[in-house]
Short mmCIF file of C-alpha atoms in Angstrom, two decimals:
data_model
loop_
_atom_site.label_atom_id
_atom_site.label_comp_id
_atom_site.label_asym_id
_atom_site.label_seq_id
_atom_site.Cartn_x
_atom_site.Cartn_y
_atom_site.Cartn_z
CA UNK A 1 10.14 -5.87 15.37
CA UNK A 2 7.72 -4.10 13.02
CA UNK A 3 6.60 -6.23 10.08
CA UNK A 4 5.96 -3.98 7.10
CA UNK A 5 4.96 -3.83 3.47
CA UNK A 6 6.38 -1.11 1.20
CA UNK A 7 3.91 -0.52 -1.64
CA UNK A 8 4.58 1.41 -4.87
CA UNK A 9 7.94 2.44 -3.41
CA UNK A 10 10.35 2.93 -6.32
CA UNK A 11 13.76 4.46 -6.86
CA UNK A 12 16.97 4.82 -4.92
CA UNK A 13 15.40 7.00 -2.25
CA UNK A 14 13.14 4.15 -1.12
CA UNK A 15 16.09 1.76 -0.81
CA UNK A 16 17.70 4.30 1.50
CA UNK A 17 14.46 4.73 3.46
CA UNK A 18 14.13 0.96 3.85
CA UNK A 19 17.76 0.61 4.90
CA UNK A 20 17.26 3.20 7.65
CA UNK A 21 14.01 1.58 8.79
CA UNK A 22 15.62 -1.84 9.11
CA UNK A 23 18.97 -0.79 10.61
CA UNK A 24 17.85 2.01 12.91
CA UNK A 25 14.25 1.18 13.75
CA UNK A 26 14.23 -2.61 13.56
CA UNK A 27 11.66 -2.96 10.81
CA UNK A 28 11.30 -6.17 8.81
CA UNK A 29 10.27 -5.50 5.21
CA UNK A 30 8.27 -8.62 4.37
CA UNK A 31 6.86 -7.52 1.01
CA UNK A 32 7.88 -4.74 -1.37
CA UNK A 33 6.35 -3.57 -4.62
CA UNK A 34 8.28 -1.14 -6.82
CA UNK A 35 9.53 -0.48 -10.32
CA UNK A 36 10.63 -3.58 -12.19
CA UNK A 37 14.08 -2.01 -12.63
CA UNK A 38 14.51 -1.96 -8.84
CA UNK A 39 14.17 -5.72 -8.35
CA UNK A 40 17.87 -6.68 -8.34
CA UNK A 41 18.89 -3.77 -6.10
CA UNK A 42 16.16 -4.48 -3.56
CA UNK A 43 16.79 -8.23 -3.41
CA UNK A 44 20.56 -7.72 -3.08
CA UNK A 45 20.11 -5.45 -0.05
CA UNK A 46 17.05 -7.09 1.53
CA UNK A 47 17.47 -10.82 1.01
CA UNK A 48 14.46 -11.89 3.08
CA UNK A 49 12.08 -9.49 1.34
CA UNK A 50 9.66 -10.68 -1.33
CA UNK A 51 9.63 -8.23 -4.26
CA UNK A 52 6.84 -7.77 -6.83
CA UNK A 53 7.03 -5.32 -9.73
CA UNK A 54 4.28 -2.70 -9.57
CA UNK A 55 3.15 -3.43 -13.11
CA UNK A 56 2.97 -7.19 -12.43
CA UNK A 57 0.95 -6.49 -9.30
CA UNK A 58 -1.44 -4.16 -11.16
CA UNK A 59 -2.09 -6.82 -13.81
CA UNK A 60 -2.04 -9.64 -11.23
CA UNK A 61 0.60 -11.52 -13.20
CA UNK A 62 2.59 -14.55 -12.14
CA UNK A 63 2.43 -16.90 -9.18
CA UNK A 64 2.40 -15.35 -5.72
CA UNK A 65 4.67 -16.43 -2.87
CA UNK A 66 1.60 -16.83 -0.67
CA UNK A 67 -1.74 -18.66 -0.92
CA UNK A 68 -4.62 -16.62 -2.27
CA UNK A 69 -7.51 -15.87 0.05
CA UNK A 70 -11.03 -17.23 -0.25
CA UNK A 71 -13.45 -14.47 -1.24
CA UNK A 72 -17.10 -14.70 -0.22
CA UNK A 73 -20.17 -12.47 -0.25
CA UNK A 74 -19.50 -11.18 3.27
CA UNK A 75 -16.06 -9.87 2.32
CA UNK A 76 -17.34 -8.37 -0.92
CA UNK A 77 -20.21 -6.62 0.86
CA UNK A 78 -17.67 -4.94 3.15
CA UNK A 79 -15.63 -3.91 0.12
CA UNK A 80 -18.63 -2.67 -1.88
CA UNK A 81 -17.95 1.04 -1.10
CA UNK A 82 -14.59 0.83 -2.91
CA UNK A 83 -15.52 -1.58 -5.72
CA UNK A 84 -16.82 1.09 -8.09
CA UNK A 85 -13.78 3.30 -7.60
CA UNK A 86 -11.42 0.37 -8.20
CA UNK A 87 -13.23 -0.58 -11.41
CA UNK A 88 -13.11 3.01 -12.70
CA UNK A 89 -9.41 3.20 -11.84
CA UNK A 90 -8.83 0.38 -14.30
CA UNK A 91 -9.02 2.93 -17.12
CA UNK A 92 -5.23 3.16 -16.75
CA UNK A 93 -4.94 -0.54 -17.69
CA UNK A 94 -7.31 -0.28 -20.64
CA UNK A 95 -5.84 -0.76 -24.10
CA UNK A 96 -7.96 1.11 -26.65
CA UNK A 97 -11.27 0.80 -24.74
CA UNK A 98 -11.21 -3.00 -24.71
CA UNK A 99 -11.39 -3.69 -20.94
CA UNK A 100 -15.07 -4.54 -20.40
CA UNK A 101 -16.96 -4.09 -17.14
CA UNK A 102 -17.27 -7.86 -16.72
CA UNK A 103 -13.52 -8.30 -17.16
CA UNK A 104 -12.84 -5.45 -14.76
CA UNK A 105 -15.03 -7.00 -12.08
CA UNK A 106 -13.27 -10.34 -12.52
CA UNK A 107 -9.93 -8.53 -12.19
CA UNK A 108 -11.14 -6.82 -9.02
CA UNK A 109 -11.99 -10.22 -7.50
CA UNK A 110 -8.56 -11.58 -8.46
CA UNK A 111 -6.87 -8.62 -6.76
CA UNK A 112 -8.93 -9.12 -3.60
CA UNK A 113 -7.92 -12.80 -3.50
CA UNK A 114 -4.25 -11.96 -4.02
CA UNK A 115 -3.88 -9.13 -1.52
CA UNK A 116 -6.16 -10.49 1.18
CA UNK A 117 -3.98 -13.60 0.92
CA UNK A 118 -0.83 -11.49 1.36
CA UNK A 119 -2.22 -9.95 4.55
CA UNK A 120 -3.23 -13.40 5.87
CA UNK A 121 0.22 -14.82 5.11
CA UNK A 122 2.55 -12.06 6.34
CA UNK A 123 0.42 -10.40 9.08
CA UNK A 124 2.03 -6.94 8.63
CA UNK A 125 1.92 -4.40 11.44
CA UNK A 126 1.98 -1.54 8.94
CA UNK A 127 1.56 -1.14 5.19
CA UNK A 128 3.40 1.90 3.82
CA UNK A 129 2.31 3.54 0.56
CA UNK A 130 4.61 5.99 -1.21
CA UNK A 131 1.58 8.20 -1.90
CA UNK A 132 -2.18 7.80 -2.33
CA UNK A 133 -2.74 4.32 -3.81
CA UNK A 134 -3.99 4.61 -7.38
CA UNK A 135 -2.76 1.65 -9.46
CA UNK A 136 -5.74 -0.52 -8.45
CA UNK A 137 -3.89 -3.37 -6.71
CA UNK A 138 -2.58 -0.93 -4.09
CA UNK A 139 -6.03 0.63 -3.69
CA UNK A 140 -7.54 -2.82 -3.07
CA UNK A 141 -4.78 -3.56 -0.56
CA UNK A 142 -5.37 -0.19 1.10
CA UNK A 143 -9.11 -0.92 1.43
CA UNK A 144 -8.37 -4.33 2.98
CA UNK A 145 -5.95 -2.72 5.45
CA UNK A 146 -8.51 -0.08 6.41
CA UNK A 147 -11.06 -2.83 6.95
CA UNK A 148 -8.67 -4.77 9.22
CA UNK A 149 -7.35 -1.77 11.14
CA UNK A 150 -3.79 -2.04 9.76
CA UNK A 151 -2.05 1.38 9.69
CA UNK A 152 -1.54 2.79 6.18
CA UNK A 153 0.86 5.76 6.38
CA UNK A 154 1.58 7.53 3.10
CA UNK A 155 3.30 10.69 1.97
CA UNK A 156 1.70 13.58 0.14
CA UNK A 157 3.14 16.74 -1.41
CA UNK A 158 2.02 20.28 -1.96
CA UNK A 159 3.10 22.56 -4.79
CA UNK A 160 6.62 23.30 -3.53
CA UNK A 161 9.12 20.70 -4.79
CA UNK A 162 11.26 18.96 -2.20
CA UNK A 163 8.77 18.93 0.69
CA UNK A 164 6.30 16.25 1.80
CA UNK A 165 4.03 15.50 4.73
CA UNK A 166 2.84 12.22 6.22
CA UNK A 167 -0.78 11.21 6.55
CA UNK A 168 -2.54 8.07 7.73
CA UNK A 169 -5.07 7.64 4.92
CA UNK A 170 -6.13 9.05 1.57
CA UNK A 171 -8.49 11.39 3.39
CA UNK A 172 -5.89 12.59 5.92
CA UNK A 173 -6.34 13.71 8.57
CA UNK A 174 -5.84 17.01 6.74
CA UNK A 175 -3.32 19.62 7.79
CA UNK A 176 -5.08 22.03 10.15
CA UNK A 177 -4.33 25.19 12.04
CA UNK A 178 -2.43 28.44 11.73
CA UNK A 179 0.98 29.68 12.76
CA UNK A 180 2.38 33.15 13.32
CA UNK A 181 5.93 31.88 12.84
CA UNK A 182 7.89 33.49 9.98
CA UNK A 183 7.78 31.51 6.76
CA UNK A 184 11.00 29.70 5.81
CA UNK A 185 12.69 31.54 2.96
CA UNK A 186 11.87 28.91 0.33
CA UNK A 187 8.16 28.98 1.30
CA UNK A 188 8.14 32.77 1.39
CA UNK A 189 9.52 32.91 -2.15
CA UNK A 190 6.98 30.34 -3.36
CA UNK A 191 4.10 32.25 -1.79
CA UNK A 192 5.27 35.55 -3.27
CA UNK A 193 5.39 34.05 -6.76
CA UNK A 194 1.98 32.40 -6.26
CA UNK A 195 0.40 35.63 -5.06
CA UNK A 196 1.75 37.31 -8.18
CA UNK A 197 0.05 34.67 -10.32
CA UNK A 198 3.32 33.03 -11.34
CA UNK A 199 3.87 29.47 -12.49
CA UNK A 200 4.86 28.24 -9.03
CA UNK A 201 1.21 27.28 -8.55
CA UNK A 202 1.45 24.89 -11.51
CA UNK A 203 2.24 21.34 -10.27
CA UNK A 204 6.00 20.77 -10.45
CA UNK A 205 5.57 17.36 -12.06
CA UNK A 206 3.60 18.97 -14.92
CA UNK A 207 6.17 21.76 -15.27
CA UNK A 208 8.93 19.19 -15.61
CA UNK A 209 6.92 16.99 -17.98
CA UNK A 210 6.06 19.95 -20.23
CA UNK A 211 9.72 20.96 -20.32
CA UNK A 212 10.82 17.40 -21.13
CA UNK A 213 8.58 17.29 -24.21
CA UNK A 214 9.20 20.98 -25.06
CA UNK A 215 5.51 21.78 -24.81
CA UNK A 216 5.68 25.20 -23.21
CA UNK A 217 4.63 26.74 -26.51
CA UNK A 218 1.55 24.53 -26.97
CA UNK A 219 0.48 21.21 -28.42
CA UNK A 220 2.95 19.10 -30.40
CA UNK A 221 2.46 18.80 -34.14
CA UNK A 222 1.26 15.57 -35.74
CA UNK A 223 4.63 15.13 -37.43
CA UNK A 224 6.54 15.52 -34.18
CA UNK A 225 4.18 13.17 -32.35
CA UNK A 226 4.58 10.46 -34.99
CA UNK A 227 8.36 10.83 -35.08
CA UNK A 228 8.49 10.58 -31.30
CA UNK A 229 6.29 7.49 -31.28
CA UNK A 230 8.33 5.80 -34.01
CA UNK A 231 11.57 6.36 -32.10
CA UNK A 232 9.94 5.14 -28.90
CA UNK A 233 8.63 2.01 -30.63
CA UNK A 234 12.09 1.25 -32.05
CA UNK A 235 13.71 1.67 -28.62
CA UNK A 236 11.18 -0.61 -26.92
CA UNK A 237 11.48 -3.28 -29.61
CA UNK A 238 15.26 -3.24 -29.33
CA UNK A 239 15.02 -3.64 -25.55
CA UNK A 240 12.07 -6.02 -25.16
CA UNK A 241 11.40 -7.55 -28.57
CA UNK A 242 7.77 -8.48 -29.13
CA UNK A 243 7.10 -8.79 -25.38
CA UNK A 244 5.42 -5.91 -23.63
CA UNK A 245 7.66 -3.42 -21.78
CA UNK A 246 8.20 -4.48 -18.17
CA UNK A 247 7.07 -1.05 -16.96
CA UNK A 248 3.73 -1.19 -18.81
CA UNK A 249 0.36 -1.48 -17.06
CA UNK A 250 -1.54 -2.00 -20.31
CA UNK A 251 -3.65 -5.14 -20.48
CA UNK A 252 -4.01 -7.26 -23.59
CA UNK A 253 -7.65 -7.99 -24.50
CA UNK A 254 -6.39 -11.13 -26.23
CA UNK A 255 -4.53 -12.75 -23.32
CA UNK A 256 -5.62 -10.79 -20.24
CA UNK A 257 -1.92 -10.28 -19.44
CA UNK A 258 0.54 -7.52 -20.34
CA UNK A 259 -0.05 -6.10 -23.81
CA UNK A 260 2.60 -7.02 -26.36
CA UNK A 261 4.84 -4.52 -28.08
CA UNK A 262 2.70 -4.69 -31.22
CA UNK A 263 -0.59 -4.22 -29.32
CA UNK A 264 0.84 -1.34 -27.31
CA UNK A 265 2.27 0.53 -30.29
CA UNK A 266 -0.84 0.02 -32.41
CA UNK A 267 -2.92 1.50 -29.59
CA UNK A 268 -0.53 4.41 -29.07
CA UNK A 269 -0.46 5.36 -32.75
CA UNK A 270 -4.27 5.15 -32.89
CA UNK A 271 -4.46 7.29 -29.76
CA UNK A 272 -2.54 10.11 -31.43
CA UNK A 273 -5.23 10.43 -34.10
CA UNK A 274 -8.04 9.91 -31.59
CA UNK A 275 -6.81 12.78 -29.41
CA UNK A 276 -6.50 15.04 -32.45
CA UNK A 277 -10.11 14.20 -33.31
CA UNK A 278 -11.17 14.95 -29.72
CA UNK A 279 -9.31 18.26 -29.84
CA UNK A 280 -11.32 19.22 -32.94
CA UNK A 281 -14.58 18.19 -31.24
CA UNK A 282 -13.66 20.26 -28.20
CA UNK A 283 -12.70 23.27 -30.33
CA UNK A 284 -16.10 23.26 -32.06
CA UNK A 285 -17.87 23.37 -28.68
CA UNK A 286 -15.83 26.14 -27.09
CA UNK A 287 -16.48 29.85 -26.82
CA UNK A 288 -14.49 32.76 -25.45
CA UNK A 289 -15.21 34.28 -22.03
CA UNK A 290 -17.34 37.43 -22.01
CA UNK A 291 -16.53 40.69 -20.25
CA UNK A 292 -18.44 41.33 -17.01
CA UNK A 293 -19.91 37.82 -16.93
CA UNK A 294 -19.80 36.39 -13.36
CA UNK A 295 -18.44 32.86 -13.32
CA UNK A 296 -17.05 29.97 -11.33
CA UNK A 297 -13.97 28.45 -12.95
CA UNK A 298 -13.55 24.68 -13.09
CA UNK A 299 -10.24 23.46 -14.48
CA UNK A 300 -10.59 19.81 -15.42
CA UNK A 301 -8.13 17.34 -13.95
CA UNK A 302 -5.94 15.18 -16.15
CA UNK A 303 -7.24 11.62 -16.08
CA UNK A 304 -6.46 8.85 -15.34
CA UNK A 305 -4.59 10.09 -12.28
CA UNK A 306 -4.74 9.88 -8.51
CA UNK A 307 -5.88 13.52 -8.25
CA UNK A 308 -9.40 12.34 -9.13
CA UNK A 309 -9.32 8.63 -8.29
CA UNK A 310 -9.02 7.98 -5.44
CA UNK A 311 -8.36 11.45 -4.02
CA UNK A 312 -11.67 12.97 -5.11
CA UNK A 313 -13.74 9.89 -4.32
CA UNK A 314 -17.13 9.85 -6.03
CA UNK A 315 -16.42 13.37 -7.26
CA UNK A 316 -13.69 11.85 -9.41
CA UNK A 317 -16.53 11.83 -11.95
CA UNK A 318 -16.02 15.35 -13.26
CA UNK A 319 -19.29 15.31 -15.20
CA UNK A 320 -21.09 14.86 -11.86
CA UNK A 321 -19.31 17.92 -10.47
CA UNK A 322 -20.25 19.96 -13.56
CA UNK A 323 -23.88 18.89 -13.36
CA UNK A 324 -24.11 19.83 -9.66
CA UNK A 325 -22.52 23.23 -10.17
CA UNK A 326 -24.64 23.97 -13.24
CA UNK A 327 -27.84 23.25 -11.32
CA UNK A 328 -26.86 25.26 -8.24
CA UNK A 329 -25.18 28.38 -9.66
CA UNK A 330 -26.82 31.70 -8.75
CA UNK A 331 -28.98 33.16 -11.54
CA UNK A 332 -26.91 34.92 -14.17
CA UNK A 333 -23.66 33.15 -13.25
CA UNK A 334 -21.80 30.85 -15.61
CA UNK A 335 -19.57 27.86 -15.05
CA UNK A 336 -16.38 28.18 -17.10
CA UNK A 337 -14.79 24.80 -17.83
CA UNK A 338 -11.25 24.50 -19.18
CA UNK A 339 -9.61 21.24 -20.23
CA UNK A 340 -6.32 20.21 -18.68
CA UNK A 341 -3.38 21.12 -20.94
CA UNK A 342 -1.93 17.59 -20.77
CA UNK A 343 -5.17 15.69 -21.47
CA UNK A 344 -5.05 15.72 -25.27
CA UNK A 345 -1.30 15.96 -25.74
CA UNK A 346 -0.04 13.21 -28.06
CA UNK A 347 2.40 12.01 -25.37
CA UNK A 348 -0.33 11.52 -22.73
CA UNK A 349 -2.79 8.67 -22.17
CA UNK A 350 -5.64 11.14 -21.92
CA UNK A 351 -7.77 9.36 -24.52
CA UNK A 352 -8.50 6.71 -21.88
CA UNK A 353 -10.84 9.08 -20.04
CA UNK A 354 -12.28 11.30 -22.74
CA UNK A 355 -14.61 10.85 -25.71
CA UNK A 356 -16.73 13.15 -27.83
CA UNK A 357 -19.79 12.53 -25.65
CA UNK A 358 -17.87 13.80 -22.61
CA UNK A 359 -17.43 17.25 -24.15
CA UNK A 360 -20.92 17.32 -25.62
CA UNK A 361 -22.46 16.60 -22.20
CA UNK A 362 -20.58 19.56 -20.75
CA UNK A 363 -21.62 21.90 -23.56
CA UNK A 364 -25.26 20.82 -23.27
CA UNK A 365 -25.65 22.82 -20.04
CA UNK A 366 -27.00 26.25 -20.93
CA UNK A 367 -25.05 28.00 -18.17
CA UNK A 368 -21.74 26.23 -18.83
CA UNK A 369 -19.11 27.68 -21.14
CA UNK A 370 -16.38 25.38 -22.46
CA UNK A 371 -13.28 27.48 -22.99
CA UNK A 372 -10.64 27.08 -25.69
CA UNK A 373 -7.50 25.40 -24.38
CA UNK A 374 -5.40 28.32 -25.61
CA UNK A 375 -7.11 30.82 -23.28
CA UNK A 376 -4.64 32.03 -20.64
CA UNK A 377 -5.60 30.64 -17.21
CA UNK A 378 -4.07 33.47 -15.16
CA UNK A 379 -6.67 36.17 -15.95
CA UNK A 380 -9.42 33.55 -15.71
CA UNK A 381 -8.39 32.75 -12.15
CA UNK A 382 -8.05 36.41 -11.20
CA UNK A 383 -11.53 37.24 -12.55
CA UNK A 384 -13.44 34.28 -11.09
CA UNK A 385 -16.00 34.46 -8.31
CA UNK A 386 -14.62 31.10 -7.15
CA UNK A 387 -12.46 28.21 -8.29
CA UNK A 388 -13.97 24.71 -8.28
CA UNK A 389 -11.62 21.73 -8.19
CA UNK A 390 -11.12 18.23 -6.89
CA UNK A 391 -7.56 18.54 -5.65
CA UNK A 392 -5.98 20.83 -8.23
CA UNK A 393 -3.26 23.44 -7.85
CA UNK A 394 -5.52 26.05 -9.45
CA UNK A 395 -7.54 26.14 -6.23
CA UNK A 396 -4.41 27.12 -4.30
CA UNK A 397 -3.44 29.67 -6.95
CA UNK A 398 -6.88 31.27 -6.59
CA UNK A 399 -6.59 31.39 -2.79
CA UNK A 400 -3.25 33.17 -3.11
CA UNK A 401 -5.08 35.84 -5.14
CA UNK A 402 -7.94 36.10 -2.64
CA UNK A 403 -10.36 33.94 -4.66
CA UNK A 404 -12.39 31.35 -2.66
CA UNK A 405 -12.35 27.69 -3.67
CA UNK A 406 -14.90 24.89 -3.75
CA UNK A 407 -12.87 21.73 -3.11
CA UNK A 408 -14.42 18.34 -3.92
CA UNK A 409 -11.48 16.10 -2.94
CA UNK A 410 -8.56 15.62 -0.56
CA UNK A 411 -6.55 18.68 -1.67
CA UNK A 412 -3.64 19.44 0.66
CA UNK A 413 -5.00 22.98 1.23
CA UNK A 414 -8.63 22.00 1.87
CA UNK A 415 -8.69 23.45 5.43
CA UNK A 416 -7.28 26.82 4.34
CA UNK A 417 -9.37 29.95 4.94
CA UNK A 418 -11.42 30.65 1.85
CA UNK A 419 -11.99 26.95 1.06
CA UNK A 420 -15.39 25.29 1.11
CA UNK A 421 -15.10 21.51 1.42
CA UNK A 422 -17.87 20.01 -0.69
CA UNK A 423 -19.57 16.77 0.32
CA UNK A 424 -23.15 17.45 -0.78
CA UNK A 425 -25.41 19.66 -2.89
CA UNK A 426 -26.28 21.57 0.28
CA UNK A 427 -22.59 22.38 0.79
CA UNK A 428 -22.48 23.88 -2.71
CA UNK A 429 -25.62 25.96 -2.12
CA UNK A 430 -24.26 27.35 1.15
CA UNK A 431 -20.82 28.03 -0.36
CA UNK A 432 -22.18 29.88 -3.39
CA UNK A 433 -24.55 31.95 -1.24
CA UNK A 434 -21.63 33.00 0.97
CA UNK A 435 -19.44 33.77 -2.03
CA UNK A 436 -22.22 35.78 -3.74
CA UNK A 437 -22.55 37.91 -0.60
CA UNK A 438 -18.82 38.69 -0.72
CA UNK A 439 -17.99 37.09 2.62
CA UNK A 440 -15.55 34.34 1.64
CA UNK A 441 -12.36 35.90 0.29
CA UNK A 442 -9.24 34.88 2.24
CA UNK A 443 -6.83 37.62 3.26
CA UNK A 444 -3.09 37.54 2.48
CA UNK A 445 -2.38 37.26 6.22
CA UNK A 446 -4.66 34.22 6.55
CA UNK A 447 -2.93 32.54 3.61
CA UNK A 448 0.50 33.28 5.05
CA UNK A 449 -0.41 31.95 8.52
CA UNK A 450 -1.92 28.83 7.00
CA UNK A 451 1.14 28.17 4.86
CA UNK A 452 3.37 28.70 7.90
CA UNK A 453 1.50 25.86 9.63
CA UNK A 454 1.94 23.70 6.52
CA UNK A 455 5.68 24.41 6.50
CA UNK A 456 5.92 23.33 10.14
CA UNK A 457 4.12 20.08 9.26
CA UNK A 458 6.36 19.17 6.32
CA UNK A 459 9.77 17.54 6.02
CA UNK A 460 12.26 17.54 3.13
CA UNK A 461 11.34 14.70 0.79
CA UNK A 462 10.25 13.60 -2.65
CA UNK A 463 7.64 11.18 -3.99
CA UNK A 464 8.74 10.80 -7.62
CA UNK A 465 12.33 11.97 -8.17
CA UNK A 466 12.06 11.38 -11.93
CA UNK A 467 9.24 13.87 -12.43
CA UNK A 468 9.72 16.33 -9.56
CA UNK A 469 12.02 19.30 -9.92
CA UNK A 470 13.64 18.89 -6.50
CA UNK A 471 16.66 21.09 -7.19
CA UNK A 472 19.38 20.79 -4.55
CA UNK A 473 17.54 18.39 -2.24
CA UNK A 474 19.92 16.08 -0.34
CA UNK A 475 18.19 12.76 -1.09
CA UNK A 476 20.05 10.78 1.59
CA UNK A 477 19.09 13.25 4.32
CA UNK A 478 15.55 13.40 2.99
CA UNK A 479 15.32 9.60 3.03
CA UNK A 480 16.48 9.49 6.64
CA UNK A 481 13.88 12.06 7.64
CA UNK A 482 11.11 10.23 5.79
CA UNK A 483 12.12 6.95 7.45
CA UNK A 484 12.12 8.54 10.91
CA UNK A 485 8.64 9.99 10.25
CA UNK A 486 7.35 6.55 9.25
CA UNK A 487 8.90 4.91 12.30
CA UNK A 488 7.30 7.50 14.58
CA UNK A 489 3.84 6.38 13.44
CA UNK A 490 4.44 3.00 15.15
CA UNK A 491 5.33 4.43 18.58
#
């Protein structure tokens, strides 16, 4: 029997996956973390499983069903490579910039005690993550598993909704190789649209989110943002009263536990005005692209999100990436930097990872041009010498147009022809020299053969049904396939 944890596994599809794992493959699900709304369903179907809500786990709330581990200097020294990333990830818990470094470090220690204790108590054979761990508690657990040699399979997606692939860690191993096999029709259509510069290269979760908030025409007005927030506040108060919403990660600076309804709404209303202020700061620092100016295009990632932390590692610090590129660009080249369209939307939590100094530091580089958010990305991509990104879809969109990419993180396409994987300053120097000489552009045939290999490596599946436009995907069949893929990792 395989003893397993399911971590950050929410929604009906994961209940079906778990059911298939237990009935068909003999797994024992000892511990499960998921959405708070899933608790009753999970415990009704898996009576011996201990369930913890993701948000409770992230905030380390409540008593655990296991004794907490003793943490000493030896353990912390082995965890030191991940400590900084975990502390920076805590931006997503921060309520109005009140989570101090000292409090974050104390929270990190608490999470180590809790999740090292869980491993000591249950002795799992495998710890399954729905995708790259990024809600801090799961990242700490992942690091402990890696340290102990416990397998950590997780799913990842590319830009085509309804398809996923399995990997053994955040870093991979990456998809590699080429295939001359014909592309499946759905992949062929996706590639054709991407090569034409269409919106298929835009992440499907962002497409769906933009449609949900009717943002395809630009930023929401102040009036609309305030009306939305008022209606949201009324709904949450009716459902939860003065207690914080059960699905909230936000930490109260007053109690160290989940932020109350009043604290949360006060912070969200303040954030609307803060993001409008940041948008004005950004606008004052921007300038339009110039004709015939050679440039590398860097599209900033939305933060806080897993695309940067943990998937870009130390390059999750986008100011570090900008500084490196600025220093190493060939003479006469510019770095064009464009903010993510979701970062300063009133419905986002983008204020957690931006301030005025962030934009001023970018603009201070003489060879860096901050672009207005309204500038169309499609011609920018088509005219770039290269695309620089952590894990973003814009890198893939550029490759589809024959534009090379400098990839700083664990992007699904990072082994594709035309990609330079960046680990060091020397990698950037070599990549830019090759690109300047004209020897790096991928051909359409190379892209097609690479994508054919990717298609052969993927299975039907979904990571977040609520935010992925999966169309006609048969969720029960997908769940069975995902369960079989997980079970195969233990043979």
